Short mmCIF file of C-alpha atoms in Angstrom, two decimals:
data_model
loop_
_atom_site.label_atom_id
_atom_site.label_comp_id
_atom_site.label_asym_id
_atom_site.label_seq_id
_atom_site.Cartn_x
_atom_site.Cartn_y
_atom_site.Cartn_z
CA MET A 28 0.00 0.00 0.00
CA ALA A 29 2.84 2.34 0.81
CA GLN A 30 3.94 2.08 -2.82
CA HIS A 31 0.98 4.12 -4.00
CA LEU A 32 1.93 7.68 -4.82
CA VAL A 33 -1.71 8.70 -5.16
CA SER A 34 -4.44 7.07 -3.15
CA ILE A 35 -8.03 8.26 -3.24
CA GLU A 36 -10.33 6.26 -1.02
CA ASN A 37 -14.09 6.39 -1.00
CA VAL A 38 -14.18 10.14 -1.65
CA ASP A 39 -17.35 12.24 -1.95
CA MET A 40 -17.06 15.75 -3.34
CA ARG A 41 -20.02 18.05 -3.51
CA TYR A 42 -19.97 21.57 -4.94
CA GLY A 43 -21.95 24.51 -3.63
CA GLY A 44 -23.03 23.49 -0.14
CA ALA A 45 -25.11 20.62 1.19
CA SER A 46 -27.71 20.70 -1.60
CA GLY A 47 -25.18 21.28 -4.39
CA THR A 48 -24.24 18.87 -7.16
CA LEU A 49 -22.43 15.75 -6.14
CA ALA A 50 -19.46 15.61 -8.53
CA VAL A 51 -17.93 12.35 -7.37
CA ALA A 52 -19.24 9.74 -4.95
CA GLY A 53 -17.43 6.77 -3.51
CA LEU A 54 -14.45 7.42 -5.75
CA THR A 55 -11.50 5.12 -5.23
CA VAL A 56 -8.39 5.45 -7.37
CA LYS A 57 -4.88 4.27 -6.60
CA VAL A 58 -1.87 5.08 -8.74
CA GLY A 59 1.52 3.52 -8.06
CA LYS A 60 4.82 5.37 -8.18
CA GLY A 61 6.17 5.69 -11.69
CA GLU A 62 2.93 4.48 -13.18
CA PHE A 63 1.12 6.07 -16.12
CA ALA A 64 -2.60 6.15 -15.36
CA ALA A 65 -5.35 7.37 -17.65
CA VAL A 66 -8.85 8.36 -16.61
CA VAL A 67 -11.61 8.18 -19.22
CA GLY A 68 -15.34 8.61 -18.97
CA PRO A 69 -18.42 10.38 -20.33
CA SER A 70 -18.35 14.17 -20.14
CA GLY A 71 -19.22 15.62 -16.77
CA CYS A 72 -18.04 12.51 -14.94
CA GLY A 73 -15.91 14.47 -12.51
CA LYS A 74 -12.55 13.98 -14.20
CA SER A 75 -11.53 17.56 -13.53
CA THR A 76 -12.71 17.16 -9.94
CA LEU A 77 -10.33 14.24 -9.67
CA MET A 78 -7.50 16.52 -10.83
CA LYS A 79 -8.38 19.12 -8.21
CA LEU A 80 -8.68 16.54 -5.45
CA VAL A 81 -5.25 15.10 -6.14
CA THR A 82 -3.55 18.51 -6.36
CA GLY A 83 -5.22 19.70 -3.17
CA LEU A 84 -7.15 22.51 -4.84
CA HIS A 85 -10.33 20.93 -3.46
CA ILE A 86 -10.59 19.14 -0.14
CA PRO A 87 -13.27 16.39 -0.15
CA GLN A 88 -16.19 16.36 2.26
CA SER A 89 -15.66 12.69 3.04
CA GLY A 90 -13.05 10.07 2.28
CA ALA A 91 -9.31 10.40 2.18
CA VAL A 92 -6.87 11.67 -0.43
CA VAL A 93 -3.27 10.69 0.23
CA VAL A 94 -0.45 11.85 -2.04
CA ALA A 95 3.15 10.79 -1.35
CA ASN A 96 2.13 9.36 2.04
CA LYS A 97 0.69 12.67 3.12
CA HIS A 98 -2.93 13.42 3.77
CA VAL A 99 -3.90 16.19 1.36
CA THR A 100 -5.24 19.20 3.23
CA GLU A 101 -3.69 21.98 1.17
CA PRO A 102 -2.18 22.35 -2.31
CA VAL A 103 0.65 19.87 -2.77
CA SER A 104 3.65 21.36 -4.51
CA ILE A 105 5.06 18.06 -5.78
CA VAL A 106 2.61 18.19 -8.67
CA GLY A 107 2.98 19.63 -12.14
CA MET A 108 -0.19 20.44 -14.07
CA ALA A 109 -1.01 20.98 -17.71
CA PHE A 110 -4.40 21.78 -19.19
CA GLN A 111 -5.90 21.83 -22.66
CA ASN A 112 -5.45 25.60 -22.68
CA PRO A 113 -1.65 26.16 -22.50
CA THR A 114 -2.15 29.40 -20.45
CA MET A 115 1.29 30.75 -21.29
CA LEU A 116 1.66 34.31 -20.02
CA PRO A 117 1.96 36.49 -23.14
CA TRP A 118 4.24 39.10 -21.56
CA ARG A 119 6.92 36.53 -20.73
CA THR A 120 9.19 34.74 -23.15
CA THR A 121 8.75 31.00 -23.44
CA LEU A 122 11.81 30.47 -21.25
CA ASP A 123 10.51 32.82 -18.54
CA ASN A 124 7.14 31.09 -18.72
CA ILE A 125 8.81 27.77 -18.08
CA LEU A 126 10.75 29.20 -15.14
CA LEU A 127 7.57 30.55 -13.55
CA PRO A 128 6.92 27.57 -11.22
CA LEU A 129 10.39 28.03 -9.76
CA GLU A 130 9.40 31.51 -8.66
CA ILE A 131 6.53 29.96 -6.71
CA VAL A 132 7.65 26.63 -5.27
CA GLU A 133 9.07 27.16 -1.80
CA ARG A 134 12.07 24.89 -2.35
CA HIS A 135 13.27 26.82 -5.42
CA ARG A 136 12.13 30.41 -5.10
CA HIS A 137 14.90 31.45 -2.73
CA ARG A 138 17.61 29.82 -4.81
CA LEU A 139 16.40 31.07 -8.16
CA ARG A 140 18.24 34.36 -8.36
CA ALA A 141 21.59 32.99 -7.22
CA HIS A 142 21.39 29.87 -9.36
CA LYS A 143 19.67 31.36 -12.36
CA LYS A 144 22.16 29.94 -14.84
CA GLU A 145 21.72 26.38 -13.65
CA TYR A 146 17.93 26.67 -13.88
CA VAL A 147 18.05 28.23 -17.31
CA GLU A 148 20.22 25.37 -18.51
CA LYS A 149 17.72 22.92 -17.11
CA ALA A 150 14.85 24.68 -18.88
CA GLU A 151 16.77 24.66 -22.14
CA ALA A 152 17.47 20.97 -21.76
CA LEU A 153 13.76 20.37 -21.25
CA LEU A 154 12.94 22.46 -24.30
CA GLU A 155 15.31 20.29 -26.29
CA THR A 156 13.63 17.06 -25.14
CA VAL A 157 10.25 18.30 -26.35
CA GLY A 158 11.73 19.50 -29.64
CA LEU A 159 11.71 23.23 -28.96
CA LYS A 160 15.47 23.84 -28.89
CA GLY A 161 16.24 27.50 -29.47
CA PHE A 162 12.66 28.69 -29.02
CA GLY A 163 13.13 29.87 -25.43
CA SER A 164 13.52 33.51 -26.39
CA LYS A 165 10.33 33.54 -28.47
CA PHE A 166 7.09 34.81 -27.00
CA PRO A 167 4.28 32.27 -26.64
CA TRP A 168 2.16 34.05 -29.23
CA GLN A 169 4.91 33.50 -31.75
CA LEU A 170 4.53 29.74 -31.33
CA SER A 171 1.93 27.42 -32.86
CA GLY A 172 -0.65 25.67 -30.69
CA GLY A 173 1.35 22.46 -30.65
CA MET A 174 4.55 24.27 -29.72
CA GLN A 175 2.78 26.12 -26.92
CA GLN A 176 1.55 22.82 -25.57
CA ARG A 177 5.11 21.46 -25.65
CA ALA A 178 6.27 24.51 -23.71
CA ASN A 179 3.38 23.94 -21.32
CA LEU A 180 4.71 20.44 -20.62
CA CYS A 181 8.15 21.91 -19.91
CA ARG A 182 6.58 24.32 -17.44
CA ALA A 183 4.78 21.45 -15.73
CA LEU A 184 8.06 19.53 -15.41
CA ILE A 185 10.61 22.25 -14.52
CA HIS A 186 10.35 21.84 -10.76
CA GLU A 187 10.86 18.07 -11.07
CA PRO A 188 7.43 17.09 -9.81
CA GLU A 189 6.87 13.53 -8.67
CA LEU A 190 3.42 13.62 -10.18
CA LEU A 191 2.30 15.08 -13.48
CA MET A 192 -1.43 15.75 -13.88
CA LEU A 193 -2.59 16.26 -17.45
CA ASP A 194 -6.14 17.40 -18.17
CA GLU A 195 -6.86 16.73 -21.84
CA PRO A 196 -3.63 18.41 -22.82
CA PHE A 197 -3.91 17.53 -26.50
CA GLY A 198 -7.64 18.13 -26.97
CA ALA A 199 -7.27 21.24 -29.09
CA LEU A 200 -4.54 19.96 -31.42
CA ASP A 201 -4.74 18.40 -34.85
CA ALA A 202 -4.32 14.63 -35.20
CA PHE A 203 -0.70 14.66 -36.37
CA THR A 204 0.53 17.11 -33.75
CA ARG A 205 -1.32 15.08 -31.15
CA GLU A 206 0.48 11.89 -32.16
CA GLU A 207 3.81 13.71 -32.04
CA LEU A 208 3.09 14.88 -28.54
CA TRP A 209 1.99 11.41 -27.46
CA CYS A 210 5.50 10.29 -28.33
CA VAL A 211 6.97 13.25 -26.43
CA ILE A 212 4.99 12.31 -23.32
CA ARG A 213 5.83 8.63 -23.75
CA ASP A 214 9.54 9.43 -23.91
CA LEU A 215 9.38 11.85 -20.97
CA HIS A 216 7.68 9.19 -18.88
CA ALA A 217 10.27 6.61 -19.86
CA ALA A 218 13.22 8.92 -19.27
CA GLN A 219 12.22 10.70 -16.05
CA GLY A 220 10.29 8.01 -14.21
CA VAL A 221 7.63 10.54 -13.28
CA THR A 222 4.17 9.36 -12.28
CA ILE A 223 1.54 10.62 -14.71
CA VAL A 224 -2.23 10.87 -14.42
CA LEU A 225 -3.84 11.72 -17.74
CA VAL A 226 -7.47 12.76 -17.97
CA THR A 227 -8.75 12.40 -21.51
CA HIS A 228 -11.68 11.82 -23.82
CA ASP A 229 -9.50 10.13 -26.39
CA LEU A 230 -9.56 6.37 -25.86
CA ARG A 231 -6.73 5.69 -28.32
CA GLU A 232 -4.60 8.23 -26.50
CA ALA A 233 -5.35 6.53 -23.18
CA THR A 234 -4.63 3.05 -24.53
CA PHE A 235 -1.46 4.09 -26.30
CA LEU A 236 0.06 5.90 -23.32
CA ALA A 237 -1.22 4.38 -20.11
CA ASP A 238 -0.32 1.38 -17.97
CA ARG A 239 -3.72 1.43 -16.37
CA ILE A 240 -7.01 2.93 -17.47
CA PHE A 241 -9.82 3.93 -15.10
CA VAL A 242 -13.28 4.12 -16.62
CA MET A 243 -15.53 6.53 -14.75
CA SER A 244 -19.33 6.62 -14.58
CA ALA A 245 -21.53 9.60 -15.31
CA ARG A 246 -22.12 12.08 -12.50
CA PRO A 247 -21.71 11.47 -9.65
CA GLY A 248 -18.44 9.99 -10.80
CA ARG A 249 -16.93 6.79 -9.51
CA VAL A 250 -14.67 4.21 -11.07
CA LEU A 251 -16.68 1.62 -13.02
CA LYS A 252 -13.81 -0.45 -14.20
CA GLU A 253 -10.07 -0.63 -14.13
CA HIS A 254 -8.05 -1.99 -17.06
CA THR A 255 -4.43 -2.95 -17.17
CA VAL A 256 -2.96 -2.21 -20.57
CA PRO A 257 -1.00 -5.30 -21.60
CA PHE A 258 1.18 -3.86 -24.36
CA ALA A 259 4.92 -3.90 -23.79
CA ARG A 260 6.96 -0.70 -23.68
CA PRO A 261 8.44 1.07 -25.53
CA ARG A 262 5.35 1.33 -27.66
CA ASP A 263 5.43 2.49 -31.24
CA LEU A 264 2.68 4.48 -32.95
CA ASP A 265 2.13 1.49 -35.24
CA ILE A 266 0.71 -0.43 -32.31
CA MET A 267 -2.52 1.50 -32.86
CA TYR A 268 -3.18 -0.50 -36.01
CA GLU A 269 -2.91 -3.87 -34.29
CA LYS A 270 -5.92 -5.96 -33.46
CA GLY A 271 -5.34 -6.19 -29.71
CA PHE A 272 -5.15 -2.42 -29.49
CA ASN A 273 -8.33 -1.85 -31.40
CA ASP A 274 -10.17 -4.47 -29.37
CA MET A 275 -9.22 -2.67 -26.20
CA VAL A 276 -10.33 0.72 -27.54
CA HIS A 277 -13.56 -0.90 -28.67
CA GLU A 278 -14.18 -2.39 -25.26
CA LEU A 279 -13.54 0.97 -23.53
CA HIS A 280 -15.84 2.64 -25.98
CA GLY A 281 -18.61 0.19 -25.17
CA GLU A 282 -18.22 0.75 -21.45
CA ILE A 283 -18.41 4.52 -21.75
CA ALA A 284 -21.38 4.37 -24.09
CA GLN A 285 -23.12 2.25 -21.48
CA ALA A 286 -22.21 4.67 -18.69
CA ARG A 287 -23.78 7.45 -20.73
CA VAL A 288 -26.99 5.51 -21.24
CA VAL A 289 -27.30 4.77 -17.54
CA ALA A 290 -26.99 8.50 -16.83
CA MET B 4 5.19 39.49 -36.53
CA SER B 5 6.77 40.39 -39.83
CA SER B 6 4.08 42.92 -40.59
CA ALA B 7 4.89 44.75 -37.34
CA ALA B 8 8.51 45.00 -38.35
CA GLU B 9 7.53 46.42 -41.70
CA ASP B 10 5.30 49.05 -40.12
CA THR B 11 8.15 50.66 -38.26
CA LYS B 12 10.75 50.41 -41.00
CA PRO B 13 10.62 52.94 -43.82
CA ALA B 14 9.27 51.24 -46.91
CA MET B 15 11.73 50.50 -49.65
CA PRO B 16 11.73 52.96 -52.54
CA VAL B 17 11.26 50.17 -55.10
CA ARG B 18 7.78 49.53 -53.84
CA ALA B 19 6.59 52.98 -54.84
CA PRO B 20 2.82 52.30 -55.05
CA LEU B 21 2.77 50.86 -51.54
CA THR B 22 4.75 53.80 -50.17
CA ALA B 23 2.29 56.19 -51.74
CA GLY B 24 -0.58 54.25 -50.15
CA MET B 25 1.10 54.32 -46.75
CA SER B 26 1.77 58.05 -46.82
CA PHE B 27 -1.81 58.69 -47.89
CA VAL B 28 -2.99 56.88 -44.77
CA LYS B 29 -0.60 59.01 -42.71
CA LEU B 30 -1.84 62.19 -44.38
CA ALA B 31 -5.51 61.25 -44.10
CA PRO B 32 -6.10 62.81 -40.64
CA TRP B 33 -4.74 66.15 -41.87
CA ILE B 34 -6.69 66.03 -45.11
CA TYR B 35 -9.93 65.23 -43.31
CA THR B 36 -9.37 67.98 -40.73
CA ILE B 37 -8.68 70.56 -43.42
CA ALA B 38 -11.73 69.34 -45.32
CA LEU B 39 -13.88 69.77 -42.22
CA PHE B 40 -12.70 73.36 -41.76
CA ALA B 41 -13.22 74.10 -45.45
CA LEU B 42 -16.76 72.72 -45.29
CA TRP B 43 -17.46 74.76 -42.18
CA GLU B 44 -16.12 77.93 -43.87
CA LEU B 45 -18.24 77.31 -46.97
CA LEU B 46 -21.34 76.63 -44.87
CA VAL B 47 -20.93 79.91 -43.00
CA ILE B 48 -20.48 81.82 -46.27
CA ALA B 49 -23.34 80.04 -48.01
CA LEU B 50 -25.81 80.54 -45.15
CA ASP B 51 -24.46 84.01 -44.42
CA MET B 52 -24.21 83.20 -40.71
CA PRO B 53 -23.66 86.09 -38.30
CA GLN B 54 -20.45 85.50 -36.34
CA THR B 55 -22.35 85.76 -33.06
CA ILE B 56 -24.03 82.45 -33.95
CA LEU B 57 -21.44 80.49 -35.89
CA PRO B 58 -18.15 82.18 -36.71
CA ALA B 59 -16.21 80.89 -39.70
CA PRO B 60 -12.99 79.04 -38.93
CA SER B 61 -10.99 81.86 -40.47
CA ARG B 62 -12.57 84.20 -37.92
CA VAL B 63 -11.81 81.70 -35.13
CA PHE B 64 -8.14 81.51 -36.13
CA GLN B 65 -8.07 85.29 -36.25
CA ALA B 66 -9.42 85.32 -32.70
CA ILE B 67 -6.72 82.88 -31.63
CA VAL B 68 -4.05 85.24 -32.96
CA GLN B 69 -5.75 88.31 -31.58
CA TYR B 70 -6.22 86.92 -28.04
CA TRP B 71 -3.14 84.70 -28.04
CA SER B 72 -1.82 85.87 -24.67
CA PRO B 73 -4.96 85.09 -22.58
CA ILE B 74 -5.65 81.93 -24.62
CA TRP B 75 -2.14 80.63 -24.01
CA LYS B 76 -2.28 81.44 -20.29
CA ASN B 77 -5.69 79.87 -19.82
CA SER B 78 -4.78 76.83 -21.94
CA LEU B 79 -1.81 76.17 -19.71
CA GLN B 80 -4.00 76.59 -16.63
CA THR B 81 -6.53 74.05 -17.97
CA LEU B 82 -3.77 71.68 -18.99
CA TYR B 83 -2.35 71.98 -15.49
CA THR B 84 -5.60 71.32 -13.61
CA THR B 85 -6.44 68.46 -15.98
CA THR B 86 -3.12 66.68 -15.73
CA VAL B 87 -2.92 67.07 -11.95
CA GLY B 88 -6.47 65.71 -11.59
CA PHE B 89 -5.65 62.96 -14.05
CA ALA B 90 -2.45 62.06 -12.23
CA ILE B 91 -4.35 61.70 -8.95
CA ALA B 92 -6.93 59.59 -10.81
CA VAL B 93 -4.19 57.31 -12.16
CA VAL B 94 -2.70 56.71 -8.72
CA ALA B 95 -6.05 56.38 -6.93
CA GLY B 96 -7.63 54.39 -9.77
CA LEU B 97 -4.77 51.94 -9.93
CA GLY B 98 -4.81 51.51 -6.16
CA LEU B 99 -8.55 51.12 -5.85
CA GLY B 100 -8.69 48.89 -8.93
CA LEU B 101 -6.10 46.53 -7.45
CA PHE B 102 -7.96 46.58 -4.13
CA ILE B 103 -11.32 45.81 -5.76
CA GLY B 104 -9.89 43.14 -8.02
CA TRP B 105 -8.17 41.48 -5.09
CA SER B 106 -11.14 39.51 -3.85
CA LYS B 107 -14.56 38.57 -5.12
CA THR B 108 -16.20 39.87 -1.94
CA ILE B 109 -14.68 43.32 -2.23
CA TYR B 110 -15.53 43.33 -5.95
CA ALA B 111 -19.15 42.40 -5.27
CA GLY B 112 -19.48 44.87 -2.41
CA LEU B 113 -17.89 47.95 -3.96
CA TYR B 114 -19.02 47.57 -7.56
CA PRO B 115 -22.63 48.81 -7.08
CA LEU B 116 -21.31 51.72 -5.03
CA MET B 117 -18.92 52.62 -7.83
CA ILE B 118 -21.67 52.46 -10.44
CA GLY B 119 -23.90 54.66 -8.31
CA PHE B 120 -21.10 57.14 -7.81
CA ASN B 121 -20.33 57.21 -11.51
CA ALA B 122 -23.99 57.85 -12.33
CA ILE B 123 -23.89 61.14 -10.40
CA PRO B 124 -23.28 64.02 -12.83
CA LYS B 125 -19.98 65.48 -11.73
CA VAL B 126 -21.17 69.00 -12.53
CA ALA B 127 -23.55 68.61 -9.59
CA LEU B 128 -20.59 68.04 -7.30
CA VAL B 129 -18.84 71.27 -8.27
CA PRO B 130 -20.94 73.49 -5.92
CA ILE B 131 -20.12 71.12 -3.04
CA LEU B 132 -16.43 71.27 -3.88
CA VAL B 133 -16.67 75.05 -3.98
CA ILE B 134 -18.23 75.08 -0.49
CA TRP B 135 -15.36 72.92 0.74
CA PHE B 136 -12.41 74.40 -1.12
CA GLY B 137 -13.53 77.77 -2.49
CA ILE B 138 -13.35 78.68 -6.17
CA GLY B 139 -10.19 78.22 -8.22
CA ALA B 140 -7.90 75.41 -9.25
CA VAL B 141 -8.73 72.92 -6.49
CA PRO B 142 -12.36 72.19 -7.52
CA ALA B 143 -11.19 71.90 -11.15
CA ILE B 144 -8.49 69.40 -10.24
CA LEU B 145 -10.88 67.40 -8.09
CA THR B 146 -13.61 67.35 -10.74
CA ALA B 147 -11.09 66.14 -13.32
CA PHE B 148 -10.03 63.47 -10.85
CA LEU B 149 -13.57 62.37 -9.96
CA ILE B 150 -14.70 62.07 -13.55
CA SER B 151 -11.64 60.26 -14.87
CA PHE B 152 -10.85 57.71 -12.21
CA PHE B 153 -13.86 55.46 -12.72
CA PRO B 154 -12.75 53.96 -16.08
CA ILE B 155 -9.29 53.32 -14.62
CA VAL B 156 -10.70 51.49 -11.58
CA VAL B 157 -13.07 49.38 -13.66
CA ASN B 158 -10.41 48.40 -16.16
CA VAL B 159 -7.77 47.46 -13.61
CA ALA B 160 -10.31 45.49 -11.56
CA THR B 161 -11.53 43.72 -14.70
CA GLY B 162 -7.99 42.76 -15.65
CA LEU B 163 -7.49 41.19 -12.25
CA ALA B 164 -10.90 39.53 -12.09
CA THR B 165 -10.53 37.79 -15.44
CA ILE B 166 -7.43 35.70 -14.73
CA GLU B 167 -7.90 32.33 -16.44
CA PRO B 168 -8.94 29.78 -13.79
CA GLU B 169 -6.44 27.27 -15.24
CA THR B 170 -3.54 29.66 -14.69
CA GLU B 171 -4.68 30.17 -11.15
CA ASP B 172 -5.02 26.41 -10.59
CA VAL B 173 -1.55 25.71 -11.97
CA LEU B 174 -0.01 28.27 -9.64
CA ARG B 175 -2.10 27.42 -6.57
CA ALA B 176 -1.24 23.77 -6.96
CA LEU B 177 2.40 24.82 -6.68
CA GLY B 178 1.66 26.50 -3.37
CA ALA B 179 1.26 30.06 -4.66
CA LYS B 180 -0.26 32.56 -2.26
CA LYS B 181 -2.78 35.16 -3.38
CA LEU B 182 -0.01 37.75 -3.44
CA ASP B 183 2.14 35.57 -5.74
CA ILE B 184 -0.72 35.19 -8.20
CA MET B 185 -1.39 38.91 -8.14
CA LEU B 186 2.25 39.86 -8.68
CA LYS B 187 3.08 37.24 -11.28
CA VAL B 188 -0.16 37.16 -13.23
CA GLY B 189 -2.85 39.60 -12.09
CA ILE B 190 -0.97 42.87 -12.22
CA PRO B 191 0.96 42.31 -15.49
CA ARG B 192 -2.25 41.01 -17.00
CA SER B 193 -4.27 44.08 -16.02
CA MET B 194 -1.67 46.50 -17.42
CA PRO B 195 -3.08 46.53 -20.98
CA TYR B 196 -6.52 47.29 -19.52
CA PHE B 197 -4.97 50.01 -17.38
CA PHE B 198 -3.05 51.71 -20.18
CA GLY B 199 -6.05 51.36 -22.47
CA SER B 200 -8.23 53.10 -19.90
CA LEU B 201 -5.85 56.06 -19.71
CA LYS B 202 -6.92 57.13 -23.21
CA VAL B 203 -10.54 57.29 -22.09
CA ALA B 204 -9.68 58.85 -18.75
CA ILE B 205 -7.57 61.73 -20.08
CA THR B 206 -10.34 63.00 -22.34
CA LEU B 207 -12.84 62.74 -19.50
CA ALA B 208 -10.45 64.67 -17.27
CA PHE B 209 -10.65 67.62 -19.69
CA VAL B 210 -14.44 67.50 -19.46
CA GLY B 211 -14.22 67.63 -15.67
CA SER B 212 -11.75 70.46 -15.38
CA VAL B 213 -13.49 72.64 -17.97
CA VAL B 214 -16.93 72.11 -16.41
CA SER B 215 -15.56 73.15 -13.04
CA GLU B 216 -13.68 76.14 -14.46
CA THR B 217 -16.82 77.28 -16.23
CA VAL B 218 -18.87 77.47 -13.04
CA ALA B 219 -16.29 78.09 -10.37
CA SER B 220 -12.99 79.61 -11.36
CA ASN B 221 -11.32 82.80 -12.45
CA TYR B 222 -8.82 81.01 -14.65
CA GLY B 223 -8.72 78.36 -17.32
CA LEU B 224 -10.31 77.85 -20.71
CA GLY B 225 -13.70 77.11 -19.13
CA ASN B 226 -13.71 80.45 -17.38
CA MET B 227 -12.38 82.23 -20.46
CA MET B 228 -15.12 80.78 -22.64
CA SER B 229 -17.90 81.62 -20.21
CA SER B 230 -16.80 85.23 -19.91
CA ALA B 231 -16.34 85.49 -23.69
CA GLN B 232 -19.85 84.13 -24.08
CA SER B 233 -21.28 86.75 -21.71
CA GLN B 234 -19.71 89.42 -23.95
CA PHE B 235 -21.06 87.76 -27.12
CA ASN B 236 -17.49 87.20 -28.23
CA VAL B 237 -18.43 83.96 -29.98
CA PRO B 238 -15.18 83.66 -32.03
CA LEU B 239 -13.25 83.56 -28.75
CA VAL B 240 -15.57 80.83 -27.41
CA PHE B 241 -14.80 78.76 -30.48
CA ALA B 242 -11.10 79.55 -30.14
CA GLY B 243 -11.28 78.08 -26.62
CA LEU B 244 -13.05 74.96 -27.92
CA LEU B 245 -10.41 74.54 -30.58
CA MET B 246 -7.60 74.80 -28.02
CA LEU B 247 -9.33 72.18 -25.88
CA ALA B 248 -9.58 69.87 -28.86
CA VAL B 249 -5.89 70.33 -29.58
CA GLU B 250 -4.91 69.65 -25.97
CA GLY B 251 -7.20 66.62 -25.88
CA ILE B 252 -5.70 65.15 -29.04
CA ALA B 253 -2.15 65.77 -27.82
CA MET B 254 -2.76 64.10 -24.46
CA TYR B 255 -4.62 61.21 -26.09
CA ALA B 256 -1.71 60.66 -28.47
CA LEU B 257 0.68 60.70 -25.53
CA MET B 258 -1.40 58.07 -23.69
CA ALA B 259 -1.65 55.92 -26.82
CA TRP B 260 2.11 56.13 -27.23
CA ILE B 261 2.70 55.13 -23.60
CA GLU B 262 0.26 52.25 -24.02
CA ARG B 263 2.14 50.94 -27.06
CA ARG B 264 5.47 51.30 -25.34
CA MET B 265 4.44 49.58 -22.11
CA THR B 266 2.22 46.75 -23.29
CA GLY B 267 3.12 46.07 -26.89
CA TRP B 268 2.74 42.35 -26.27
CA ALA B 269 -1.00 42.73 -25.75
CA HIS B 270 -1.44 43.93 -29.33
CA ARG B 271 0.37 40.89 -30.67
CA SER B 272 -1.39 38.23 -28.67
CA THR B 273 -5.00 37.46 -27.99
CA MET B 274 -5.65 37.97 -24.33
CA SER B 275 -9.18 36.73 -24.65
CA HIS B 276 -8.43 33.06 -24.10
#
């Protein structure tokens, strides 16, 4: 049990007071250290609530959320987050955007000025791994959507988080850019050993990237089913055209369609 | 991005037609202004207007030359009261805007009060200011301040209140305090709104100072125009209006220039999402 980096047990989360909407009910999710977990489900199933519970932005009314062996009662700074909207600050260069978390996180903010060079080198190395070498001095609005999303990943990773939470990070991108970024994420996960929780609507994305897939029900959200993805790593994009892969996507699709009907 | 670079660089002589087009755009404001004056002049001649009703622009310019000394003195006085009032409005507006934008409760509580205050015609406040401070420059400065600070407050507060929730989540999840979010995101983000509002505020400040000078001062263009009017010196009234327009345009251009200098990034990017 101690090996779980993220452990959500029997959590209820209700918005807007006692008579408000119940977003998740009896939610139990456990993600091991170094694991790549994906969460799929019909829209409005509380996937974003899950994100906020894990990062400590919301504290549940009942049940327990434990991250890195600590009961979550306030925002946990060991997490990096990336959303569908890259939310780069337009008045900062890409490099300064990526350094932003270091100005916030307690452990780094006091060292930043004195060790600026070291941090800048680290950011540039990250930029290189996502294929943005030399773009640090550009402003975000000079980059394409896909490039902004790459920079967004760098920003989520700069403070070396143990846990990376991704909320549909590739939703707004075209199919080819999306596949490129799947490979970027896959390689980052392999290289850095970071634990990743990916919330997505894209079942192929979930199957391609994840070790385990949680299927959630319609609101109030809870986990209907948990799948272990059997494919060996490293996975190649071609795997998506194999029968086993398509069967799995098909099965997931069926489960979510059913969850929608029930709701 | 490349188009921005081209705007600032002088166009190459080879591309003559484009250069001609560009300079025509640059000349257009002058051409239109001259055309307006010409039309005005013709209208006065055609309708044979007495100059006590509508003086021709040529007569107005003549008045400017004739009364240059008092016009210059009073223009400077009005410019002074306006800019002082405006400067107070910038400081107070920025401060109050940041305060209001700080929290949803303060925003909700103060916003209706602000709207109510803004709905009061500022000319109605001038007599009260005169009771408190006597006639002269002080009521003019305060009226300019009162009328121009509202758009600054609203814009700064809006800039702060419309931070993308995702940005806030990303930073809060890292352990950012409210102050961190304000310093790193809120304040830089509200700067384009702030500098944009200065253009509106400076023109309103002229309205405030002139209104106050008209009813309660012995100096300034407002006072000069009201005494000219009582002597049926209509060309001088129009000369005063023209000077106000010139001062207004000059200050507006200054604010627009500052805006471009300070927050050029906002014109390149879409802040809306």
